[in-house]
Coordinates of C-alpha atoms and ligand atoms in Angstrom, one line a residue:
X1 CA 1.9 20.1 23.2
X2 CA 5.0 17.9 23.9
X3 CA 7.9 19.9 24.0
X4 CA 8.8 18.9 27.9
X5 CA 10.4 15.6 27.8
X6 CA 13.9 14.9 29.2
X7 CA 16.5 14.3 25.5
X8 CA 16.4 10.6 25.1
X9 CA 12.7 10.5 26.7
X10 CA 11.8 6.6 25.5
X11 CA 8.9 6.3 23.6
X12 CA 7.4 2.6 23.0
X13 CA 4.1 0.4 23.5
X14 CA 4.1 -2.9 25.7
X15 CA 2.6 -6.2 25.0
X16 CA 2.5 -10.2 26.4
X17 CA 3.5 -13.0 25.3
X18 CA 0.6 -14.8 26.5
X19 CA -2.1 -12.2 25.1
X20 CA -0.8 -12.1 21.5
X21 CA 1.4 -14.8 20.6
X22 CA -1.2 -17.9 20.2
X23 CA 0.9 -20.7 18.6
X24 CA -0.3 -21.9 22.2
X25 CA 0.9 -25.7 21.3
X26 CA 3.7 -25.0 18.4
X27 CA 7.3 -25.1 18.2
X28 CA 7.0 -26.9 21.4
X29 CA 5.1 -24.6 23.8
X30 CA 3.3 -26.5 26.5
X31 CA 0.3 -25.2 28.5
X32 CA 0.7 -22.3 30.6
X33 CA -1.4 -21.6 33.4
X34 CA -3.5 -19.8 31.5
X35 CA -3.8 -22.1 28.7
X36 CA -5.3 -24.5 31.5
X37 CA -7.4 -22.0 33.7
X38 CA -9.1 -20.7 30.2
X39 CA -10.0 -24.6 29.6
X40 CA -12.1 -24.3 33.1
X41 CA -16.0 -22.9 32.2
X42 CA -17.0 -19.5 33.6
X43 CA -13.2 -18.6 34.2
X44 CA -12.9 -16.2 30.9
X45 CA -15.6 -14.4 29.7
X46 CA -17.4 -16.0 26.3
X47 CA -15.3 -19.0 26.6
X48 CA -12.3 -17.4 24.9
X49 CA -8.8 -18.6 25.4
X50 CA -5.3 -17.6 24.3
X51 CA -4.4 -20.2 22.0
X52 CA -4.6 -17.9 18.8
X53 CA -4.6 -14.6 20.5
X54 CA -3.6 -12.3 17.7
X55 CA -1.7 -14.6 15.8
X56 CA 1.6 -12.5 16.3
X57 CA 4.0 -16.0 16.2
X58 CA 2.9 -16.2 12.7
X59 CA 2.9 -12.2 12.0
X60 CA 6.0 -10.9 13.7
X61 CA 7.5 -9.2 11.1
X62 CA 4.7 -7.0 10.1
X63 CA 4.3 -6.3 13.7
X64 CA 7.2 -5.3 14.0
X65 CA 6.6 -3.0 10.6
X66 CA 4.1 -1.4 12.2
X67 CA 5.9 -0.2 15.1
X68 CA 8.6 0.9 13.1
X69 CA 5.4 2.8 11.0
X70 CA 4.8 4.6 14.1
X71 CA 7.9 5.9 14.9
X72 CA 8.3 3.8 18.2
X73 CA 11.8 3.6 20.5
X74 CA 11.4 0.7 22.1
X75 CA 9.3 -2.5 22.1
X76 CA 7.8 -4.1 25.9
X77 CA 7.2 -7.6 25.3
X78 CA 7.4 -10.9 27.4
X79 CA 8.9 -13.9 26.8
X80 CA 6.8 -17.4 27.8
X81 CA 8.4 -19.8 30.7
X82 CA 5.8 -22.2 29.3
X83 CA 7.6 -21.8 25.9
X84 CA 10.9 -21.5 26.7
X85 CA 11.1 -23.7 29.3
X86 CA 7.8 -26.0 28.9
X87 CA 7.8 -28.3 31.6
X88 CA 9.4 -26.0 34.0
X89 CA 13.4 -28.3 33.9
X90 CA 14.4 -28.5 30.2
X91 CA 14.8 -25.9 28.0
X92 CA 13.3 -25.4 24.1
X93 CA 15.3 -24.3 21.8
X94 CA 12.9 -23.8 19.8
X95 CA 10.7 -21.5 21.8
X96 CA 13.8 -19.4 22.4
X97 CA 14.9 -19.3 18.4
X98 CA 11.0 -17.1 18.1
X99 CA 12.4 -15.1 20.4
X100 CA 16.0 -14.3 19.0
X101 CA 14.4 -13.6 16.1
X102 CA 12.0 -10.8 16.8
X103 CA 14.7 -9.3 18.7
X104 CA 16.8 -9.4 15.1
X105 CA 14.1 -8.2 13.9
X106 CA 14.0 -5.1 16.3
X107 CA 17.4 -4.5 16.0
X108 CA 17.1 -4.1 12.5
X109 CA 13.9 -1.7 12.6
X110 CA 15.8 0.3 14.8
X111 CA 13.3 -0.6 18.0
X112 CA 15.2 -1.0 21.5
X113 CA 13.9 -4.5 22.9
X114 CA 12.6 -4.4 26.3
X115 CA 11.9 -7.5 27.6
X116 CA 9.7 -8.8 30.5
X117 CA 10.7 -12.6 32.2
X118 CA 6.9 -13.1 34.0
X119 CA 4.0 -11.6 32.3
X120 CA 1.9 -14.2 34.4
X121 CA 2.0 -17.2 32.0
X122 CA 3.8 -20.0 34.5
X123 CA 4.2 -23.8 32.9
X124 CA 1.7 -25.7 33.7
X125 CA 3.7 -28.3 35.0
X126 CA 5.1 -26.1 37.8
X127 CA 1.7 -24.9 38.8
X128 CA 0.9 -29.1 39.6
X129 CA 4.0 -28.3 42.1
X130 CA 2.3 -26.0 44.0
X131 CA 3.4 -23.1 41.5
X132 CA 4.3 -19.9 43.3
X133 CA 3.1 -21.4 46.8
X134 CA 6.0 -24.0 46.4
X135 CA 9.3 -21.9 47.2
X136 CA 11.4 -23.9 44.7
X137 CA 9.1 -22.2 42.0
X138 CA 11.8 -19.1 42.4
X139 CA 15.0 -21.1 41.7
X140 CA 13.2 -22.5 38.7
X141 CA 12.7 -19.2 37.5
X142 CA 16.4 -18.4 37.5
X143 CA 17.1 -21.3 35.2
X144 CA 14.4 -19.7 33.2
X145 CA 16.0 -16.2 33.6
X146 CA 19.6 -18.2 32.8
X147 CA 18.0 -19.8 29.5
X148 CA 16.8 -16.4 28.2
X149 CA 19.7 -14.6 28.8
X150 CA 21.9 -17.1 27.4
X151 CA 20.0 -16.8 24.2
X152 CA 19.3 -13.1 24.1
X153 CA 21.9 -11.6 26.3
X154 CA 24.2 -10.9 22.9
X155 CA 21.1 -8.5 21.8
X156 CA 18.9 -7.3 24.7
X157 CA 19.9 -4.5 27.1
X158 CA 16.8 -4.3 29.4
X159 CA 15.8 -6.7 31.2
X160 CA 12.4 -6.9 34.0
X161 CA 12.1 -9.9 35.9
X162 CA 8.6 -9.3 36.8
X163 CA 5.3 -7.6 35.7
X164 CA 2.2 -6.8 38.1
X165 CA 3.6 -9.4 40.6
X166 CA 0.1 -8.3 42.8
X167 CA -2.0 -9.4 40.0
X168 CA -0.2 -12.9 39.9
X169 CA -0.4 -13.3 43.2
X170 CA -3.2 -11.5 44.9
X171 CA -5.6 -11.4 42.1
X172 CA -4.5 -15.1 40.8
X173 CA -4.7 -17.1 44.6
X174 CA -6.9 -14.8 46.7
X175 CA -9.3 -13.2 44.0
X176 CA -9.6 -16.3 41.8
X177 CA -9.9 -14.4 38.9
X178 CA -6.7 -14.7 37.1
X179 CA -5.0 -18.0 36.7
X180 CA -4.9 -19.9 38.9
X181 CA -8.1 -18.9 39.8
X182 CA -7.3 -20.0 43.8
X183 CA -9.5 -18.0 46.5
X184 CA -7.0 -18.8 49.3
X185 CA -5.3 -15.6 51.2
X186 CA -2.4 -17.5 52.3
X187 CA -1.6 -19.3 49.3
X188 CA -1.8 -15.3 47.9
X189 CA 0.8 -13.9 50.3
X190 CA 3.0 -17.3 49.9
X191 CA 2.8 -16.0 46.2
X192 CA 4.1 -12.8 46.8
X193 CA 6.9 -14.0 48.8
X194 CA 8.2 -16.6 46.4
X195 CA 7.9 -13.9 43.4
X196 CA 10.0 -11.3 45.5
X197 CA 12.0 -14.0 46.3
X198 CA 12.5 -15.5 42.5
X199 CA 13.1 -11.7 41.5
X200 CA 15.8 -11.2 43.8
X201 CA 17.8 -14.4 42.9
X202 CA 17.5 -13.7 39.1
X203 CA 18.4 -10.0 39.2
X204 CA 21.3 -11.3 41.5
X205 CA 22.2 -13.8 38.7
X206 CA 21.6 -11.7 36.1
X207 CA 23.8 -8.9 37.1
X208 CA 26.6 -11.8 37.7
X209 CA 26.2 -13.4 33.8
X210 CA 26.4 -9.7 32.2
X211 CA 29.3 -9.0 34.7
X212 CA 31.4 -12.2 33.2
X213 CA 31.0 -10.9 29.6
X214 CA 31.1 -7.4 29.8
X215 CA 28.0 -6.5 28.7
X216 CA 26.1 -3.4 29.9
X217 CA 22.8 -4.5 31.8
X218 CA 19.8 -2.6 32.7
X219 CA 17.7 -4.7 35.2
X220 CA 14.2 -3.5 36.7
X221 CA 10.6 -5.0 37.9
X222 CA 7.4 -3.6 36.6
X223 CA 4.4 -3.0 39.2
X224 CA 1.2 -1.7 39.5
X225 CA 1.1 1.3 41.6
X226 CA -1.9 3.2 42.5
X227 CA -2.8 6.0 44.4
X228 CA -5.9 4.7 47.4
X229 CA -7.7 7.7 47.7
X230 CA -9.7 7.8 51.2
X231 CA -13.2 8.4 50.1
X232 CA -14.1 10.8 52.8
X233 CA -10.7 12.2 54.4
X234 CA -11.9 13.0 56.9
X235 CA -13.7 9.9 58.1
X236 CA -11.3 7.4 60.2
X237 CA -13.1 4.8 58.7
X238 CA -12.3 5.3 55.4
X239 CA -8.7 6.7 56.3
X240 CA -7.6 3.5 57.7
X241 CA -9.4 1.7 54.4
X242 CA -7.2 3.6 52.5
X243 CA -4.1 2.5 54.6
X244 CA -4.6 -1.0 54.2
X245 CA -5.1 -1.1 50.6
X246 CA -2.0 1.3 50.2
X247 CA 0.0 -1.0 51.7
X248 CA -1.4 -4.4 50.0
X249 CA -1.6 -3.1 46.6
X250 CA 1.7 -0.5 46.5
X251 CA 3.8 -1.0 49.9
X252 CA 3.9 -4.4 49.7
X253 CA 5.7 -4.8 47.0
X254 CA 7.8 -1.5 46.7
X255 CA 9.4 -1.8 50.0
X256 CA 10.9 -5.4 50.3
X257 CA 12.3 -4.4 46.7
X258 CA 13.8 -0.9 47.7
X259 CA 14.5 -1.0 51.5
X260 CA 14.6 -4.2 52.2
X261 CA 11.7 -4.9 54.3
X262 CA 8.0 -5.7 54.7
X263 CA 6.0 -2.5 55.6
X264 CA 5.3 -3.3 59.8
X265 CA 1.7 -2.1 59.1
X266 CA 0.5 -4.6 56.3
X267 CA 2.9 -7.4 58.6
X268 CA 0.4 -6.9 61.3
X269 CA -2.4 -6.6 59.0
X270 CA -2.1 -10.1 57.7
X271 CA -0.8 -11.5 60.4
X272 CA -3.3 -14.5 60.3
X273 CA -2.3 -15.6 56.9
X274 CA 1.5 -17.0 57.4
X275 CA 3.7 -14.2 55.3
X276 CA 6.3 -14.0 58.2
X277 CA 6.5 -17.4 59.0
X278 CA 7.5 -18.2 55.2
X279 CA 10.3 -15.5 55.4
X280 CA 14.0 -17.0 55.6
X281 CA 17.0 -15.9 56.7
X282 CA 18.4 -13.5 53.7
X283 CA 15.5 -13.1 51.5
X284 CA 14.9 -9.4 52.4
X285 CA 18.9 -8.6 51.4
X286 CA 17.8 -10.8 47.8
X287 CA 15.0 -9.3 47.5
X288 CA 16.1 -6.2 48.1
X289 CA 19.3 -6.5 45.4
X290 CA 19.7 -3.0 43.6
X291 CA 17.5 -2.6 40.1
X292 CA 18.2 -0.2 37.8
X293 CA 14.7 1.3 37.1
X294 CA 11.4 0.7 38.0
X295 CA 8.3 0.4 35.4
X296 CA 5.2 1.5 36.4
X297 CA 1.7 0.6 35.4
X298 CA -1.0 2.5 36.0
X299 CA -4.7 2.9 34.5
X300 CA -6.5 4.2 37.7
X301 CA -6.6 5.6 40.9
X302 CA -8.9 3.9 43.9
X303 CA -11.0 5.3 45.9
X304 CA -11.1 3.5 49.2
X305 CA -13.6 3.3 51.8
X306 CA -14.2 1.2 54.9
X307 CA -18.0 1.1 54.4
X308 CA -20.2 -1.2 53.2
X309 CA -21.5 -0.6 49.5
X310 CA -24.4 -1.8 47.3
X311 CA -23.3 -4.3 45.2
X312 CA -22.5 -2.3 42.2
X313 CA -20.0 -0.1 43.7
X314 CA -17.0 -2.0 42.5
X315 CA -17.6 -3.0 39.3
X316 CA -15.5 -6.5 39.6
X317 CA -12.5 -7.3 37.3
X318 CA -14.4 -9.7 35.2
X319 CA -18.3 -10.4 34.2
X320 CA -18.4 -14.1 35.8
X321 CA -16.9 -13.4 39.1
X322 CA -18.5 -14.6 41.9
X323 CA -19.6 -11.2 44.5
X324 CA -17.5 -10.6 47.5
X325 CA -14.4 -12.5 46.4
X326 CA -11.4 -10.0 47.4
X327 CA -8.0 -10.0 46.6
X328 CA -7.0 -8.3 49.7
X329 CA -6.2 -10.6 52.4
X330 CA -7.4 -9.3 55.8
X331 CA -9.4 -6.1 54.1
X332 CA -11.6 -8.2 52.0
X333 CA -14.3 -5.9 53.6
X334 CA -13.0 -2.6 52.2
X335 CA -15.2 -1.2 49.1
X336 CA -14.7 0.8 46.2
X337 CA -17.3 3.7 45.6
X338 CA -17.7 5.5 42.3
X339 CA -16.1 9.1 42.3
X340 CA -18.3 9.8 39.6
X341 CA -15.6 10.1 37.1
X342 CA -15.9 9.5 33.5
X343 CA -14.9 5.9 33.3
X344 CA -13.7 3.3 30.4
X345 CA -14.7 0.1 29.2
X346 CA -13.0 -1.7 32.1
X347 CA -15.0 0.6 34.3
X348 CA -12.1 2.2 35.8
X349 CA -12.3 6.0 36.1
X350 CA -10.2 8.1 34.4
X351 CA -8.3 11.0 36.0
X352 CA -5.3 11.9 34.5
X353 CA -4.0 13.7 37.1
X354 CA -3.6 10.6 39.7
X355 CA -0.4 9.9 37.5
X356 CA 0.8 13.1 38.0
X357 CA 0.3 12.9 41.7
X358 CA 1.4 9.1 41.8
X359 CA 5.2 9.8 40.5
X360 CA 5.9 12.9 42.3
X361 CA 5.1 11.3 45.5
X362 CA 6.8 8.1 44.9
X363 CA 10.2 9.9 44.4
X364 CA 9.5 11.6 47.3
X365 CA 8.4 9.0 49.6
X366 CA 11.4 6.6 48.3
X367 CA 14.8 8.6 48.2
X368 CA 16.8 6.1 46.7
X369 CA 13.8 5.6 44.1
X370 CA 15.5 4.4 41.1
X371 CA 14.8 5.9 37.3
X372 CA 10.8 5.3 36.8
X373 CA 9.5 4.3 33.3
X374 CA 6.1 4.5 32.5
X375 CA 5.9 0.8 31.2
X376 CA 2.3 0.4 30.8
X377 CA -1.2 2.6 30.3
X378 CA -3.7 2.8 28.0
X379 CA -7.8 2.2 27.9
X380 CA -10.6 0.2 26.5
X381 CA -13.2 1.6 25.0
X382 CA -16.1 -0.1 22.9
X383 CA -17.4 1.1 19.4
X384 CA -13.9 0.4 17.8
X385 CA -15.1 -0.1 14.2
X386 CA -13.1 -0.3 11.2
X387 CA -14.5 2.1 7.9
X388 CA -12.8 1.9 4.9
X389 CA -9.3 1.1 6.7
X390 CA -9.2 3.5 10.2
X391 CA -10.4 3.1 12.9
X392 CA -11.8 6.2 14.7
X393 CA -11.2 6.1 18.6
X394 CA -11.2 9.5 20.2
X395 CA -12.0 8.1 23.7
X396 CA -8.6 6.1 23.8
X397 CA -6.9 8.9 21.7
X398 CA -7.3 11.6 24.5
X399 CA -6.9 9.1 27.4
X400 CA -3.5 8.6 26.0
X401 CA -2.7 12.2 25.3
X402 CA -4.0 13.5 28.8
X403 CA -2.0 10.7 30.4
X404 CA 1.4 11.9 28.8
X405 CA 0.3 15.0 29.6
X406 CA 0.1 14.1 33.2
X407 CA 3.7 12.2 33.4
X408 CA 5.2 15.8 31.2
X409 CA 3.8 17.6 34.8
X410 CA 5.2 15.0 36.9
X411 CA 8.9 15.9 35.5
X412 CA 8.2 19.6 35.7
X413 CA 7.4 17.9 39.2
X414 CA 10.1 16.7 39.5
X415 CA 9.7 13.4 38.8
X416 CA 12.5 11.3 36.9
X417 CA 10.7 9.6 34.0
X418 CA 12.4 8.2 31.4
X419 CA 10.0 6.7 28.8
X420 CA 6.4 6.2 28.2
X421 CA 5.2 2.9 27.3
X422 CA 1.4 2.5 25.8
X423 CA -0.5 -0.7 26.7
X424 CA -1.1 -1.9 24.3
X425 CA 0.0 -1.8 21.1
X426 CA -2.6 -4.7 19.3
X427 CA -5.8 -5.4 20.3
X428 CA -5.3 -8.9 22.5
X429 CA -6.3 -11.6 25.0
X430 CA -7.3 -9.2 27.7
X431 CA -6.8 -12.0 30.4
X432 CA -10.6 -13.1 31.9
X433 CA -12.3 -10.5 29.8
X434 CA -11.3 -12.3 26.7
X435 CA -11.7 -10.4 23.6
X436 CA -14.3 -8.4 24.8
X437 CA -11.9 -5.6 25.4
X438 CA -10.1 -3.8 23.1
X439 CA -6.5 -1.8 24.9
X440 CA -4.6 -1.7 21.5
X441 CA -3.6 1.7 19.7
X442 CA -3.6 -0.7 16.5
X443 CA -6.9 -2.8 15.7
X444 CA -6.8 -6.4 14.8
X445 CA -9.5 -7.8 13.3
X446 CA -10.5 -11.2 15.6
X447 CA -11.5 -13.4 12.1
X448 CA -9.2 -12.0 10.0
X449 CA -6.3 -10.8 12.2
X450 CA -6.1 -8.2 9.7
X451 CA -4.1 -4.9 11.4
X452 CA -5.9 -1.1 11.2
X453 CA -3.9 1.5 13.5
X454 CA -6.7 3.9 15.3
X455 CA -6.4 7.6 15.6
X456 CA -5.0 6.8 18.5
X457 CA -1.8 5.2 17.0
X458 CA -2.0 8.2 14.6
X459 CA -2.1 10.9 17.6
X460 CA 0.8 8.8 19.5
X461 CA 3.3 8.6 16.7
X462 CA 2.2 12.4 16.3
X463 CA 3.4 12.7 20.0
X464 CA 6.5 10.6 19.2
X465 CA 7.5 12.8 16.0
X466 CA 6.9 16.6 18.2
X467 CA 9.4 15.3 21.1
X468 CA 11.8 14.3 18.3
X469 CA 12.1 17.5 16.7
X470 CA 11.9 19.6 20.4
X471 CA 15.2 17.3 20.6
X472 CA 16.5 17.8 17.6
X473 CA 16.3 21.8 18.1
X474 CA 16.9 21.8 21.4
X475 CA 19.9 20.3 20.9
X476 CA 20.8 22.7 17.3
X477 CA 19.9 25.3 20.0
X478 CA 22.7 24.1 22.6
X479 CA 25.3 23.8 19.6
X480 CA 24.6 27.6 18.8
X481 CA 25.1 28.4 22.1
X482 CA 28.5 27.3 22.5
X483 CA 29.7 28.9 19.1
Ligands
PNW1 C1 -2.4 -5.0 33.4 N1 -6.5 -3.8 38.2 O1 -3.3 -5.7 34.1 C2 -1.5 -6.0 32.6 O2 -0.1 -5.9 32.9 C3 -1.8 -6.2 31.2 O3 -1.4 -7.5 30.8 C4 -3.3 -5.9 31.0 O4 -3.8 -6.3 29.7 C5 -3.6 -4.5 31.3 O5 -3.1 -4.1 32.6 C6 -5.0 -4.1 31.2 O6 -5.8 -4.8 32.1 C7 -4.1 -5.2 35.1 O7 -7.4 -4.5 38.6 C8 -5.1 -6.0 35.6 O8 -6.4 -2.6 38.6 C9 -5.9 -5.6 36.7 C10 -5.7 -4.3 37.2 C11 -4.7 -3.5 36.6 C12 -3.9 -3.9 35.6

């Protein structure tokens, strides 16, 4: 089936620091954000919390087997501020020898290391300042940037500053149900500023540190982008639905980054809630700083409409939440509805083709669109059970193969993609769901922390091995050409 991928096509699977590590208190990590909210009752689901996750700061190496077992490119991961820098001013040493040596390790399995500065696990510390309300949080973050790359920068190539920056933000301070579990629109939008913001300064900085030693740099940002289907297009209602939450969950963030400004519409849209206000002089021209690629997660398309629902229309993102919290400032009314789509454990429908459509448009609707990557998607299901050493997961297994048949049409489409990333490569801390949810291609036993790879893995390093060879020959192919 996979014979359509761009030579050099990046194949690799994506995890978080915060979601597998554990070692949560070791080698000098202090609480992150999430170490604290998980502490708070009815936050995560079954009380779980991150500080063993899947044990992967005592089982690096045979991680890092296993992905070479698979046949894997490249390796997504994320560093921890709250291990690296613990108390948000002095740096570990420590935290950042872990680091420097699973990159070793990479290097030496042959694995391109891919690493992510904010997969949503702040200090602690800096959250008591106000965390990303409090502007200084963003020069922080450069010293944190700084720290890494002094450490790493020999080593690692690719560099994102930020992943999901509207889950951080939005879904952390206005949903309240990721760390820091605020329900407060402005503090939300104060959060995306200061994120931007902190992005822009450190891919500014960054740039200017690989500059002064010569080193080649690849610097990008990860978000979330889905498409907001109107549910009945040709209802103004749910037309306009569909334009707010367009512009809160995609515009907001991919327009300050490429063109240097917030979109008018979603300006006016929460103009009760203090974003322009917080804006300075120069930010949009940091902000805006040119990246290199841009990774792209995405699990699911919304379908948008301004009418009310019963209850049960949007399933929420987590069992305890409280109904009618939003994380959409100003369009807290707007509702999901069921397309009546087949849909995974997370509830979120699955339509393959929503990628496709997703990354043709954005090159379209963004000219000077840098390279995309595919840096995270993947499914839960339930039933993963483990009989006499696989795991048999076709659910997950076709999800995956439909969706990288979707981003091989989107090329055709022409679409620049550049690599496929699978979230996620272990079964982990899957944020307030706990470990109720299982995303990994690889299973991990939760008393044990014993490793099975699924079917899934299996079909995926199947994938991985077919666009090798349609390399290999088309490039024997070329060479007889030429003769
Ligand atoms: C992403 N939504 O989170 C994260 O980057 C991962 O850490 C996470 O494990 C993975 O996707 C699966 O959830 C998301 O509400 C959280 O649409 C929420 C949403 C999407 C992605």
């Amino acid at each position: 089936m996979v014979n359509t991928f761009p030579p050099g096509f990046l194949w690799g699977s994506a995890t978080a620091a915060a979601q597998i590590e554990g070692a949560a208190h070791e080698g000098g990590k202090e609480d992150s954000i999430w170490d604290a909210y998980a502490r708070v009752p009815g936050s995560v689901a079954a009380g779980d919390t991150p500080d063993r996750a899947v044990d992967h700061y005592h089982r690096m190496p045979e991680d890092v087997a296993l992905m070479k077992s698979l046949g894997l490119d490249s390796y997504r991961f994320s560093t921890s501020w709250a291990r690296v820098v613990p108390g948000g001013r002095t740096v570990n040493a420590k935290g950042l020898d872990f680091y420097s040596r699973l990159v070793d390790e990479l290097l030496d399995a042959g694995i391109l290391p891919w690493l992510t500065l904010y997969h949503w696990d702040l200090p602690q510390a800096l959250q008591e300042k106000g965390g990303w309300t409090n502007r200084d949080t963003a020069h922080r973050f450069v010293e944190y940037a700084e720290a890494t790359y002094e450490a790493l920068g020999d080593r690692v190539s690719h560099w994102t500053t930020f992943n999901e920056p509207l889950c951080s933000s939005l879904i952390g301070y206005a949903g309240g149900e990721h760390a820091p579990g605020l329900t407060d629109p402005r503090a939300a939008l104060a959060a995306v500023h200061h994120q931007h913001l902190a992005h822009g300064l450190a891919t500014t900085r960054l740039r200017e540190l690989a500059a002064a030693s010569s080193r080649p740099i690849e610097l990008g940002i990860t978000l979330n982008l889905t498409n907001a289907v109107p549910n009945d297009p040709t209802d103004p209602v749910d037309l306009e639905a569909a334009r707010r939450i367009d512009g809160l969950w995609n515009r907001m963030f991919l327009e300050p980054l490429l063109l240097g400004s917030y979109p008018a519409d979603v300006l006016d849209d929460v103009r009760d809630f203090g974003l322009a206000e917080l804006i300075e002089p120069g930010d949009l021209e940091t902000i805006s700083a040119p990246i290199d690629f841009l990774g792209v997660n995405h699990y699911h398309d919304d379908n948008v409409s301004g009418h009310p629902q019963p209850a049960s229309a949007r399933p929420s993102l987590k069992p305890t939440a409280k109904p009618g919290r939003s994380p959409f400032p100003g369009s807290e009314y707007v509702s999901f509805p069921s397309r009546g789509l087949p849909r995974t454990a997370m509830d979120w429908e699955v339509n393959p083709d929503g990628l496709e459509t997703l990354l043709v448009r954005l090159g379209r609707e963004y000219p000077n669109l840098p390279p995309l990557y595919i840096t995270e998607n993947g499914a839960a299901y339930d039933g993963d059970v483990v009989v006499d050493g696989a795991v048999d997961d076709p659910e997950r297994r076709d999800y995956i193969l439909a969706h990288i048949g979707a981003v091989a049409r989107a090329i055709e489409g022409g679409a620049d993609v550049r690599g496929y990333f699978v979230w996620s490569l272990l079964d982990n801390f899957e944020w307030a769901w706990g470990y109720a949810k299982r995303f990994g291609i690889v299973h991990v036993d939760y008393d044990t922390f014993v490793r099975t790879p699924k079917a899934s893995a299996l079909a995926y390093a199947d994938v991985i091995r077919q666009s090798k060879e349609a390399d290999r020959q088309a490039i024997a192919d070329d060479a007889r050409a030429t003769l």
